[in-house]
Coordinates of C-alpha atoms in Angstrom, one line a residue:
E720 CA 0.0 0.0 0.0
V721 CA 1.4 3.4 -1.0
T722 CA 0.1 6.6 0.6
T723 CA 0.7 10.1 -0.9
R724 CA -0.2 13.4 0.8
A725 CA -0.6 16.9 -0.6
I726 CA -0.5 19.5 2.1
G727 CA -2.0 22.9 1.2
D728 CA -3.6 25.9 2.9
T729 CA -7.1 24.4 3.0
N730 CA -7.3 20.6 3.0
E731 CA -5.0 17.6 3.1
H732 CA -5.8 15.0 0.4
I733 CA -4.8 11.4 1.2
V734 CA -4.9 8.9 -1.6
N735 CA -4.4 5.1 -0.9
Y736 CA -3.5 2.8 -3.8
D737 CA -4.0 -0.9 -3.0
F738 CA -1.8 -3.2 -5.2
S739 CA -1.9 -6.1 -2.7
M740 CA -3.4 -8.6 -5.2
Y741 CA -0.6 -8.2 -7.7
D742 CA 3.1 -9.0 -7.6
N743 CA 5.9 -6.6 -8.4
D744 CA 5.4 -6.6 -12.2
F745 CA 1.6 -6.6 -12.0
L746 CA 1.4 -9.4 -14.5
S747 CA 0.3 -12.5 -12.5
H748 CA -2.7 -13.2 -10.2
N749 CA -2.9 -16.5 -8.3
G750 CA -0.2 -17.9 -10.5
E751 CA -2.0 -17.0 -13.8
E752 CA -1.1 -14.3 -16.4
K753 CA -3.4 -11.4 -16.0
E754 CA -3.5 -7.9 -17.7
L755 CA -3.8 -4.9 -15.3
F756 CA -6.5 -2.4 -16.1
L757 CA -7.3 0.9 -14.3
E758 CA -10.7 -0.4 -13.1
D759 CA -8.8 -3.2 -11.2
L760 CA -7.1 -0.7 -8.9
S761 CA -8.6 -0.1 -5.5
V762 CA -8.5 3.6 -4.7
S763 CA -9.8 5.4 -1.7
I764 CA -9.7 9.2 -1.2
R765 CA -10.5 11.1 2.0
S766 CA -10.0 14.8 2.9
R767 CA -9.3 16.4 6.2
K768 CA -7.9 19.7 7.5
P769 CA -4.2 20.1 6.8
S770 CA -1.4 19.0 9.1
F771 CA 1.0 21.9 9.4
F772 CA 4.7 21.6 9.7
L773 CA 6.6 22.6 12.8
N774 CA 6.2 26.3 13.1
S775 CA 9.6 27.2 14.3
T776 CA 12.6 29.5 13.7
I777 CA 15.7 27.9 12.3
T778 CA 19.3 29.2 12.2
L779 CA 20.9 29.0 8.8
G780 CA 24.5 30.1 8.9
N781 CA 24.4 33.8 9.9
R782 CA 20.7 34.2 9.5
S783 CA 17.5 33.0 11.1
K784 CA 14.3 32.3 9.3
K785 CA 10.8 31.0 10.1
R786 CA 10.0 27.7 8.5
S787 CA 7.2 27.6 5.9
N788 CA 4.1 25.6 6.8
H789 CA 3.8 23.9 3.4
G790 CA 6.0 21.5 1.4
T791 CA 6.8 17.8 1.4
K792 CA 7.3 16.0 4.7
I793 CA 8.8 12.5 5.0
E794 CA 8.6 10.7 8.3
I795 CA 10.6 7.6 9.1
S796 CA 9.6 5.6 12.2
D797 CA 10.1 2.2 13.8
L798 CA 13.6 1.9 12.2
K799 CA 15.4 -1.3 12.3
G800 CA 19.1 -1.1 13.2
S801 CA 21.1 2.1 14.2
W802 CA 20.9 5.4 12.4
T803 CA 24.3 7.1 13.1
S804 CA 25.2 10.7 12.6
H805 CA 27.3 9.6 9.6
K806 CA 24.3 8.0 7.9
I807 CA 22.1 11.0 8.4
R808 CA 24.8 13.3 7.0
A809 CA 25.0 11.1 3.9
V810 CA 21.2 11.3 3.4
F811 CA 21.4 15.1 3.8
S812 CA 24.3 15.3 1.3
D813 CA 22.4 13.4 -1.3
V814 CA 19.2 15.4 -0.9
A815 CA 20.9 18.7 -0.7
R816 CA 22.3 18.3 -4.2
L817 CA 18.8 19.1 -5.4
Q818 CA 19.5 22.7 -4.4
S819 CA 22.1 25.0 -6.0
I820 CA 25.0 25.2 -3.6
F821 CA 26.7 27.9 -5.6
L822 CA 24.2 30.7 -5.9
E823 CA 22.9 32.8 -3.0
Q824 CA 19.2 32.0 -2.5
E825 CA 17.9 34.1 0.4
N826 CA 14.3 33.5 -0.5
S827 CA 14.5 30.0 -2.0
D828 CA 11.3 28.1 -2.7
F829 CA 13.1 24.9 -2.0
E830 CA 15.0 24.2 1.2
I831 CA 15.7 21.0 3.2
F832 CA 15.6 20.5 6.9
I833 CA 16.2 17.4 9.0
Y834 CA 14.8 16.7 12.4
N835 CA 15.5 14.1 15.0
D836 CA 12.1 14.1 16.7
S837 CA 11.5 17.8 17.1
N838 CA 15.2 18.8 17.2
H839 CA 16.5 20.5 14.1
L840 CA 19.8 19.1 12.9
S841 CA 22.0 21.8 11.4
Y842 CA 24.0 19.7 9.0
G843 CA 23.0 21.8 6.1
S844 CA 24.3 25.2 7.4
E845 CA 27.5 23.6 8.7
Y846 CA 28.3 21.7 5.5
I847 CA 27.3 24.6 3.1
K848 CA 29.3 27.0 5.2
Q849 CA 32.4 24.8 5.0
L850 CA 32.0 24.3 1.2
K851 CA 31.6 28.0 0.6
I852 CA 34.7 28.8 2.5
L853 CA 36.6 26.4 0.3
L854 CA 35.1 27.9 -2.9
A855 CA 36.0 31.4 -1.7
E856 CA 39.4 30.8 -0.2
K857 CA 41.0 27.7 -1.6
A858 CA 39.9 27.8 -5.3
V859 CA 42.9 28.7 -7.5
F860 CA 40.4 30.1 -10.0
R861 CA 36.9 31.4 -9.3
I862 CA 35.0 31.7 -12.5
E863 CA 31.8 33.5 -11.7
N864 CA 28.9 35.3 -13.4
G865 CA 29.6 33.4 -16.6
I866 CA 27.4 33.7 -19.7
F867 CA 27.7 32.0 -23.0
D868 CA 26.0 34.1 -25.7
Q869 CA 24.7 32.1 -28.6
N870 CA 24.4 35.1 -30.9
S871 CA 28.0 36.4 -30.5
L872 CA 29.5 33.0 -29.7
E873 CA 31.2 34.6 -26.7
F874 CA 31.9 33.6 -23.1
R875 CA 31.7 36.6 -20.7
Y876 CA 32.8 35.9 -17.2
K877 CA 34.8 37.0 -14.2
I878 CA 37.9 35.0 -13.3
N879 CA 39.3 35.9 -9.8
D880 CA 37.4 39.2 -10.1
A881 CA 38.9 40.1 -13.5
Q882 CA 36.3 40.5 -16.3
K883 CA 37.1 38.5 -19.4
T884 CA 35.6 37.9 -22.8
L885 CA 36.5 34.8 -24.9
S886 CA 35.1 34.1 -28.4
L887 CA 34.7 30.7 -30.0
R888 CA 36.2 32.5 -33.1
D889 CA 39.4 33.3 -31.2
S890 CA 42.4 31.5 -32.8
Q891 CA 43.6 30.3 -29.3
I892 CA 40.4 28.1 -29.1
K893 CA 41.2 26.4 -32.5
G894 CA 44.0 24.4 -31.0
L895 CA 41.8 22.5 -28.6
K896 CA 41.0 19.0 -29.7
V897 CA 37.5 19.1 -28.2
F898 CA 36.7 22.1 -30.3
R899 CA 38.3 20.8 -33.5
D900 CA 36.5 17.5 -33.3
R901 CA 33.2 19.3 -33.1
F902 CA 33.6 22.5 -35.0
G903 CA 36.7 22.2 -37.1
V904 CA 39.8 24.4 -37.1
E905 CA 39.6 26.3 -40.4
A906 CA 38.3 29.8 -39.9
E907 CA 35.4 29.4 -42.4
E908 CA 34.0 26.2 -40.7
L909 CA 32.6 28.0 -37.6
D910 CA 31.3 30.9 -39.7
N911 CA 29.1 28.5 -41.6
R912 CA 27.9 26.7 -38.5
I913 CA 24.7 27.2 -36.5
I914 CA 25.0 26.6 -32.7
D915 CA 21.8 25.0 -31.6
C916 CA 22.1 24.8 -27.9
G917 CA 21.2 28.4 -26.9
S918 CA 22.7 30.8 -24.4
F919 CA 23.4 29.7 -20.8
E920 CA 24.9 30.8 -17.5
F921 CA 27.8 29.1 -15.7
G922 CA 30.3 29.2 -12.9
F923 CA 33.3 27.0 -12.0
F924 CA 35.8 26.7 -9.2
V925 CA 39.1 25.1 -9.9
F926 CA 41.4 23.6 -7.2
D927 CA 44.9 22.3 -7.2
F928 CA 45.1 18.7 -6.0
D929 CA 48.9 18.4 -6.5
T930 CA 51.0 17.6 -3.4
N931 CA 54.4 18.8 -4.7
E932 CA 56.3 21.7 -3.2
A933 CA 55.5 23.9 -6.2
V934 CA 51.9 24.4 -4.9
P935 CA 51.6 27.7 -2.9
V936 CA 50.7 27.2 0.7
K937 CA 47.4 29.1 0.4
W938 CA 46.1 26.7 -2.3
K939 CA 47.1 23.5 -0.5
L940 CA 44.3 21.2 0.5
D941 CA 44.2 18.7 3.3
Q942 CA 42.5 15.3 3.0
N943 CA 39.2 16.5 4.5
E944 CA 39.0 19.5 2.2
K945 CA 39.8 17.3 -0.8
S946 CA 37.0 14.9 0.3
I947 CA 34.4 17.7 0.4
I948 CA 35.4 18.9 -3.1
K949 CA 35.4 15.4 -4.6
D950 CA 31.8 15.0 -3.4
H951 CA 30.7 17.6 -6.0
R952 CA 31.0 17.9 -9.7
I953 CA 29.6 20.3 -12.4
Y954 CA 25.8 20.5 -11.8
L955 CA 23.2 21.2 -14.5
Y956 CA 20.1 23.2 -13.6
R957 CA 17.1 24.1 -15.7
D958 CA 15.2 27.1 -14.4
G959 CA 16.6 26.4 -10.9
I960 CA 15.7 22.7 -10.9
R961 CA 18.5 20.1 -10.8
V962 CA 18.9 17.9 -13.9
Y963 CA 19.8 14.5 -12.6
P964 CA 22.2 12.7 -12.6
Y965 CA 24.5 15.5 -13.9
G966 CA 26.8 16.4 -11.1
E967 CA 26.9 13.1 -9.4
P968 CA 30.5 12.0 -8.6
N969 CA 30.1 8.8 -10.7
D970 CA 28.5 10.5 -13.7
D971 CA 30.9 11.8 -16.3
W972 CA 28.3 13.7 -18.4
L973 CA 31.0 16.0 -19.8
S974 CA 33.2 13.0 -20.8
I975 CA 36.2 14.6 -19.0
D976 CA 37.5 11.3 -17.6
A977 CA 37.0 9.8 -21.1
Y978 CA 39.1 12.5 -22.7
R979 CA 41.8 12.3 -20.0
G980 CA 42.1 8.6 -20.6
T981 CA 42.1 8.5 -24.4
I982 CA 43.8 11.8 -25.4
S983 CA 46.0 13.2 -22.6
A984 CA 45.4 13.8 -18.9
G985 CA 47.6 16.9 -19.0
H986 CA 45.2 18.7 -21.4
F987 CA 42.1 18.6 -19.2
L988 CA 41.3 19.5 -15.6
S989 CA 40.2 16.4 -13.7
N990 CA 36.6 16.0 -12.5
D991 CA 37.8 15.9 -8.9
Q992 CA 39.4 19.4 -9.0
V993 CA 36.5 21.3 -10.6
V994 CA 33.1 22.0 -9.1
G995 CA 30.5 24.3 -10.6
Y996 CA 27.1 24.9 -12.1
I997 CA 25.5 25.5 -15.5
N998 CA 22.0 27.1 -15.7
I999 CA 19.8 26.6 -18.7
S1000 CA 16.2 27.7 -19.2
Q1001 CA 13.2 26.6 -21.1
N1002 CA 13.1 30.0 -23.0
E1003 CA 16.8 30.2 -23.9
N1004 CA 17.4 26.4 -24.5
P1005 CA 14.2 24.9 -25.9
K1006 CA 16.3 22.3 -27.9
L1007 CA 17.9 21.0 -24.7
K1008 CA 15.2 18.5 -23.7
D1009 CA 15.0 16.2 -20.7
K1010 CA 14.7 12.5 -21.2
T1011 CA 11.3 11.1 -20.2
N1012 CA 12.9 9.3 -17.3
R1013 CA 14.4 12.6 -16.1
E1014 CA 17.9 11.1 -16.4
G1015 CA 19.7 13.8 -18.3
L1016 CA 19.3 15.4 -21.7
I1017 CA 18.1 13.8 -24.9
D1018 CA 20.8 13.3 -27.6
E1019 CA 18.7 14.6 -30.4
G1020 CA 19.9 16.7 -33.3
Y1021 CA 22.9 18.9 -32.6
A1022 CA 21.8 20.9 -29.6
T1023 CA 23.0 18.6 -26.8
E1024 CA 26.3 17.7 -28.5
D1025 CA 27.0 21.4 -29.2
F1026 CA 26.2 22.3 -25.6
V1027 CA 28.5 19.7 -24.2
A1028 CA 31.3 20.5 -26.7
I1029 CA 31.1 24.2 -25.8
I1030 CA 31.5 23.5 -22.1
Q1031 CA 34.3 21.1 -22.8
T1032 CA 36.0 23.7 -24.9
F1033 CA 35.8 26.4 -22.2
L1034 CA 37.2 24.0 -19.5
A1035 CA 40.0 22.9 -21.8
Y1036 CA 40.9 26.5 -22.5
I1037 CA 41.1 27.2 -18.7
R1038 CA 43.5 24.2 -18.4
A1039 CA 45.5 25.3 -21.4
K1040 CA 45.8 29.0 -20.5
P1041 CA 45.1 30.3 -17.0
Y1042 CA 45.9 27.0 -15.2
N1043 CA 49.0 26.3 -17.3
Q1044 CA 50.2 29.9 -16.6
Y1045 CA 49.6 29.3 -12.9
R1046 CA 51.6 26.1 -12.9
S1047 CA 54.4 27.7 -15.0
D1048 CA 54.7 30.6 -12.4
N1049 CA 54.9 28.1 -9.6
Q1050 CA 57.6 26.1 -11.3
K1051 CA 59.6 29.2 -12.2
K1052 CA 59.5 30.4 -8.6
R1053 CA 60.6 27.0 -7.3
E1054 CA 63.5 26.8 -9.8
H1055 CA 64.4 30.4 -8.9
D1056 CA 64.6 29.5 -5.2
L1057 CA 66.7 26.4 -5.9
F1058 CA 69.2 27.6 -8.5
T1059 CA 69.2 31.4 -8.7
N1060 CA 69.6 31.6 -4.9
E1061 CA 72.0 28.7 -4.9
K1062 CA 70.1 27.2 -2.0
I1063 CA 72.1 24.0 -1.9
N1064 CA 75.5 25.8 -2.1
Q1065 CA 74.4 28.1 0.7
E1066 CA 73.5 25.1 2.9
L1067 CA 76.8 23.5 2.1
E1068 CA 78.7 26.6 3.2
Q1069 CA 76.7 26.7 6.5
L1070 CA 77.5 23.1 7.1
K1071 CA 81.2 23.8 6.5
L1072 CA 81.1 26.4 9.2
A1073 CA 79.4 24.1 11.6
L1074 CA 82.0 21.4 11.0
D1075 CA 85.0 23.8 11.2
S1076 CA 86.4 22.0 14.3
N1077 CA 86.1 18.5 12.8
P1078 CA 88.7 18.0 10.0
Q1079 CA 87.5 14.5 9.2
A1080 CA 83.9 15.6 8.7
K1081 CA 85.0 18.6 6.6
K1082 CA 87.0 16.2 4.4
I1083 CA 83.9 14.0 3.8
L1084 CA 81.8 17.2 3.1
A1085 CA 84.3 18.4 0.5
S1086 CA 84.0 15.0 -1.2
I1087 CA 80.2 15.3 -1.2
E1088 CA 80.4 18.8 -2.6
K1089 CA 82.7 17.7 -5.4
D1090 CA 80.4 14.8 -6.3
Y1091 CA 77.4 17.1 -6.2
K1092 CA 78.9 19.6 -8.7
A1093 CA 80.0 16.8 -11.0
E1094 CA 76.6 15.2 -11.0
R1095 CA 75.0 18.6 -11.6
N1096 CA 77.2 19.2 -14.6
Y1097 CA 76.4 15.8 -15.9
L1098 CA 72.7 16.2 -15.5
T1099 CA 72.9 19.7 -17.1
R1100 CA 74.6 18.2 -20.2
R1101 CA 72.1 15.4 -20.3
A1102 CA 69.3 17.9 -20.3
E1103 CA 70.9 19.8 -23.2
I1104 CA 71.2 16.6 -25.2
T1105 CA 67.6 15.8 -24.5
E1106 CA 66.5 19.2 -25.6
E1107 CA 68.5 18.8 -28.8
L1108 CA 66.9 15.4 -29.5
A1109 CA 63.4 16.8 -28.7
G1110 CA 64.1 19.6 -31.2
V1111 CA 65.1 17.2 -33.9
G1112 CA 62.0 15.1 -33.3
I1113 CA 59.7 18.1 -33.5
S1114 CA 61.5 19.3 -36.6
V1115 CA 61.3 16.0 -38.4
E1116 CA 57.6 15.6 -37.7
T1117 CA 57.0 19.2 -39.0
A1118 CA 59.0 18.6 -42.2
S1119 CA 57.6 15.1 -42.9
H1120 CA 54.0 16.2 -43.8
D1121 CA 54.8 16.8 -47.5
I1122 CA 57.0 13.8 -47.7
M1123 CA 54.2 11.5 -46.5
G1124 CA 51.8 13.2 -48.9
I1125 CA 54.1 12.6 -51.9
M1126 CA 54.8 9.0 -50.8
E1127 CA 51.1 8.3 -50.8
K1128 CA 50.7 9.6 -54.3
V1129 CA 53.7 7.6 -55.4
F1130 CA 52.2 4.4 -54.0
I1131 CA 48.9 5.1 -55.8
N1132 CA 50.7 5.5 -59.1
L1133 CA 52.7 2.3 -58.4
D1134 CA 49.5 0.3 -57.6
E1135 CA 47.9 1.6 -60.8
L1136 CA 51.0 0.6 -62.8
I1137 CA 51.0 -2.9 -61.3
K1138 CA 47.3 -3.4 -62.2
D1139 CA 48.1 -2.4 -65.8
L1140 CA 51.0 -4.8 -65.9
V1141 CA 49.0 -7.8 -64.7
S1142 CA 46.0 -7.2 -66.9
D1143 CA 45.7 -8.8 -70.3
D1144 CA 45.3 -5.4 -72.0
E1145 CA 48.1 -4.2 -74.3
I1146 CA 50.3 -1.7 -72.5
N1147 CA 50.4 1.8 -73.9
K1148 CA 54.1 2.8 -73.8
D1149 CA 53.3 6.6 -73.7
E1150 CA 51.0 6.1 -70.7
L1151 CA 53.6 3.9 -69.0
L1152 CA 56.3 6.5 -69.5
K1153 CA 54.0 9.2 -68.1
E1154 CA 53.4 7.1 -65.0
L1155 CA 57.1 6.3 -64.5
Q1156 CA 58.0 10.0 -64.9
S1157 CA 55.4 10.9 -62.3
I1158 CA 56.9 8.3 -59.9
R1159 CA 60.4 9.5 -60.6
G1160 CA 59.4 13.1 -59.9
G1161 CA 57.9 12.1 -56.6
M1162 CA 61.0 10.2 -55.5
S1163 CA 63.2 13.1 -56.5
F1164 CA 61.1 15.4 -54.3
I1165 CA 61.4 12.9 -51.3
E1166 CA 65.1 12.7 -51.8
A1167 CA 65.6 16.4 -51.7
Q1168 CA 63.4 16.8 -48.6
L1169 CA 65.3 14.0 -46.8
K1170 CA 68.7 15.5 -47.7
D1171 CA 67.5 18.8 -46.0
I1172 CA 66.2 17.0 -43.0
Q1173 CA 69.3 14.9 -42.7
L1174 CA 71.2 18.0 -41.7
L1175 CA 69.3 17.9 -38.4
F1176 CA 71.0 14.8 -37.3
K1177 CA 74.5 16.2 -37.6
S1178 CA 74.1 18.7 -34.8
S1179 CA 76.4 16.8 -32.4
K1180 CA 79.1 16.2 -35.1
Q1181 CA 79.0 19.5 -37.0
R1182 CA 81.4 22.2 -36.1
R1183 CA 80.3 25.8 -36.1
R1184 CA 80.9 27.6 -39.4
N1185 CA 79.7 30.7 -41.1
I1186 CA 76.4 29.9 -42.8
K1187 CA 74.6 32.2 -45.1
V1188 CA 71.1 32.4 -43.5
S1189 CA 69.3 32.8 -46.9
D1190 CA 70.7 29.4 -48.0
I1191 CA 68.9 27.7 -45.1
L1192 CA 65.7 29.7 -45.8
E1193 CA 65.7 28.4 -49.4
K1194 CA 65.6 24.8 -48.0
I1195 CA 62.7 25.7 -45.7
E1196 CA 60.9 27.3 -48.5
R1197 CA 61.1 24.1 -50.5
I1198 CA 59.7 22.1 -47.6
Y1199 CA 56.8 24.4 -47.0
K1200 CA 56.0 25.3 -50.7
K1201 CA 53.0 23.0 -51.0
L1202 CA 51.6 23.9 -47.6
L1203 CA 51.9 27.6 -48.2
K1204 CA 50.1 27.2 -51.6
K1205 CA 47.3 25.1 -50.0
H1206 CA 46.5 27.8 -47.4
K1207 CA 47.1 30.7 -49.8
I1208 CA 49.9 32.2 -47.8
E1209 CA 52.3 34.5 -49.6
L1210 CA 56.0 34.3 -48.5
S1211 CA 58.3 37.3 -49.1
I1212 CA 62.0 37.5 -48.1
R1213 CA 63.6 41.0 -48.1
K1214 CA 67.4 41.5 -47.8
E1215 CA 69.0 44.7 -46.6
G1216 CA 72.7 45.6 -46.4
S1217 CA 75.3 42.9 -46.6
P1218 CA 74.4 39.2 -46.6
L1219 CA 73.4 37.9 -43.2
F1220 CA 75.7 35.2 -41.8
A1221 CA 75.5 33.1 -38.6
K1222 CA 78.3 31.1 -37.1
T1223 CA 76.5 28.0 -36.1
T1224 CA 75.3 24.7 -37.5
D1225 CA 72.8 23.9 -40.2
A1226 CA 70.7 21.9 -37.7
V1227 CA 70.3 24.9 -35.3
L1228 CA 69.0 27.2 -38.1
L1229 CA 66.8 24.4 -39.6
Q1230 CA 65.1 23.8 -36.2
L1231 CA 64.6 27.5 -35.7
F1232 CA 63.0 28.1 -39.1
L1233 CA 60.9 25.0 -39.1
N1234 CA 59.4 26.0 -35.8
L1235 CA 58.7 29.6 -36.9
F1236 CA 57.1 28.5 -40.2
D1237 CA 55.1 25.8 -38.5
N1238 CA 53.7 28.3 -36.0
A1239 CA 52.9 30.9 -38.6
V1240 CA 51.1 28.5 -41.0
Y1241 CA 49.1 27.1 -38.1
W1242 CA 47.8 30.5 -36.8
L1243 CA 47.2 31.9 -40.3
R1244 CA 44.9 29.1 -41.2
T1245 CA 42.7 29.8 -38.2
I1246 CA 41.6 33.3 -39.4
T1247 CA 39.7 34.6 -42.3
I1248 CA 41.6 37.4 -44.1
P1249 CA 41.9 38.3 -47.8
N1250 CA 45.7 38.1 -47.9
R1251 CA 47.6 35.7 -45.6
S1252 CA 51.3 36.6 -45.5
I1253 CA 54.7 35.8 -44.0
Q1254 CA 57.5 38.4 -44.3
I1255 CA 61.1 37.9 -43.4
L1256 CA 63.7 40.6 -43.2
L1257 CA 67.5 39.7 -43.4
D1258 CA 69.7 42.6 -42.3
G1259 CA 73.4 41.7 -42.5
D1260 CA 74.5 45.1 -41.4
S1261 CA 72.7 44.8 -38.0
G1262 CA 73.2 41.0 -37.8
E1263 CA 69.4 40.5 -37.3
M1264 CA 66.5 38.7 -38.9
I1265 CA 62.8 39.6 -38.3
F1266 CA 60.2 36.9 -38.9
S1267 CA 56.6 38.1 -39.1
D1268 CA 53.1 37.1 -40.2
N1269 CA 49.7 38.8 -40.3
G1270 CA 47.9 36.2 -38.2
P1271 CA 46.2 36.8 -34.9
G1272 CA 49.4 37.6 -33.0
I1273 CA 50.4 36.6 -29.5
D1274 CA 47.7 37.0 -26.9
D1275 CA 48.6 39.5 -24.1
D1276 CA 48.2 36.8 -21.4
D1277 CA 50.8 34.6 -23.3
L1278 CA 53.5 37.2 -23.7
E1279 CA 55.7 36.1 -20.7
Y1280 CA 55.1 32.4 -21.3
I1281 CA 55.7 31.7 -25.0
F1282 CA 59.4 30.7 -24.4
E1283 CA 58.6 28.5 -21.4
P1284 CA 58.8 24.7 -21.7
F1285 CA 55.5 22.8 -22.2
Y1286 CA 53.5 26.0 -22.6
S1287 CA 51.7 26.2 -25.9
G1288 CA 49.3 28.8 -27.3
K1289 CA 48.0 26.1 -29.6
G1290 CA 46.1 24.4 -26.8
D1291 CA 46.5 20.6 -26.8
E1292 CA 47.7 20.5 -30.4
G1293 CA 51.1 22.0 -29.4
R1294 CA 53.8 20.6 -27.2
G1295 CA 55.1 23.9 -25.9
L1296 CA 58.7 23.0 -26.7
G1297 CA 59.3 24.6 -30.2
L1298 CA 60.2 28.2 -29.2
Y1299 CA 61.7 27.0 -25.9
I1300 CA 64.2 24.7 -27.7
A1301 CA 64.9 27.3 -30.4
R1302 CA 65.9 29.8 -27.7
Q1303 CA 68.0 27.3 -25.8
L1304 CA 69.9 26.3 -29.0
L1305 CA 70.5 29.9 -30.0
E1306 CA 71.7 30.9 -26.5
R1307 CA 74.3 28.1 -26.6
H1308 CA 75.7 29.9 -29.6
D1309 CA 75.4 33.3 -27.9
Y1310 CA 72.5 34.3 -30.1
S1311 CA 69.0 35.3 -29.1
I1312 CA 65.3 35.2 -30.2
D1313 CA 62.7 37.6 -28.7
L1314 CA 59.2 38.7 -29.5
E1315 CA 59.3 42.1 -31.2
L1316 CA 57.1 44.5 -29.4
N1317 CA 58.4 47.8 -30.9
K1318 CA 55.7 48.8 -33.3
H1319 CA 58.3 50.7 -35.5
R1320 CA 60.3 47.5 -36.1
R1321 CA 57.3 45.2 -36.6
L1322 CA 56.8 44.2 -40.2
L1323 CA 53.2 42.8 -40.1
S1324 CA 50.3 42.9 -37.7
G1325 CA 50.6 39.4 -36.3
A1326 CA 53.5 37.7 -34.4
N1327 CA 56.9 39.3 -35.0
F1328 CA 60.2 37.7 -33.8
T1329 CA 63.6 39.2 -33.9
I1330 CA 66.6 36.8 -34.1
S1331 CA 70.0 38.4 -33.4
F1332 CA 73.1 36.7 -34.7
L1333 CA 75.4 39.1 -32.9
T1334 CA 77.5 37.7 -30.0
N1335 CA 78.8 39.5 -27.0
D1336 CA 82.4 39.0 -28.2

């Protein structure tokens, strides 16, 4: 027997449904199959004056309020076993997720209270207060008052009290795989796309769960604090009503865990470290429909997939930009403390003074110090070799695109030729010669490309020599010729003064130029402009080269990070090593590469780099 009660201001209606004659699936009666009809149900209805809730004042955090007399009341009595405080807290935690824990709701129509007999248990106020303290004081990034505008395709939000605007059309978004998979990377693809999901509100709180020394003390979390945060995820609300099961710890509705497992964990914030909310409405988001079982959104048409992809894109951007910058700053500070301040050497000197009266101990310490310096020099050299090899790998991958394309065409021609040879048809010598010449041309191209790339592998054997920079640029131009033509990018090289020479190796210049060309082509293809261009100035008199393009340029937030290792403006498509390695290799030859910020020296409107081949000698 099931009893439901509706409590109002006039009468309380009690309806009893009697299903005692049927088993759980309502299909059998006395062992026989039987269909269930409405007239078979036994229903009784009676009315009486309403039973009012406890009319009491309740303390909620820093405020008191008088309980409403209406709502839903659940009474549990004659319990078997023991109901501990822990069990009650667990029940409250589950039910409380029906409310928005992120938005202030002074006059909420929906609040939850738990009583033990007539005693109010204040689990709610204590728990919410503790959670809000964590959100306000321990979140590395507080992203609040967020709005995604469907019309402008812009995110407008506050991050740590700074107002920001981010457009889906921004080039820095194009490097994120979740965006590319859904909306493409070419500039024209999004322009021809209709976003079906509608506008929505959002807010996120990002925490740092790392335990290493690079995490600032103010952001460190103890186990209890981590446990509280892990209990929450990103919740979805429609007009203030929770959409289940989105936000439950075991529900990966944004596929974050899936992406971290199949793509790269380092490109996404984990579900554990982010809590937040997304508010949709019936008016703004009519195509985001609930399933009939109220278990999430219907995957119908493009609306739901667009909606999820847009949220994934924003969170991936936060990981790739603000969070990556935060981690880079922490790492730089830690390295500064260790190496710039010579912390270990200082401690060794202090230990020497402490052991001044013990000759034997001083002798042992001197041996330790010698071994430490030798090991440090060894590890420094190993790091340099690793950087060189990483640079070679990146350069080979960059230069191999056209080679693979030509090889594919050669194989197609060979397959066609084999088919002709094994067929019974008479072979046309002119056609055969044409096919063989095409294959010969393709192989010649591959040979030329490989000869240029082969220079990369001689970096450890080559001696420095005076190299004419324009000669290396000609090799790079051959490698990128097809790619530049494909994306309609015009390349111009201007020479001023005497020829520009650099005393270095072919490999260093090849890695430098391959990286600069690869970055320029990538960013130029993300924007829609009539004339895409790369301009290079070689000035032998000043010993400088300026490399420029008219792409979107370097974002202001990225300026101080572009030469940092593992920081990439391309999102998860980049490795963040190209410019870092280029600078490292040049510095070993006493040369330099810097972003050109002087507007009088910049050639084009996009990214401009100045490479100096003058040494301090």
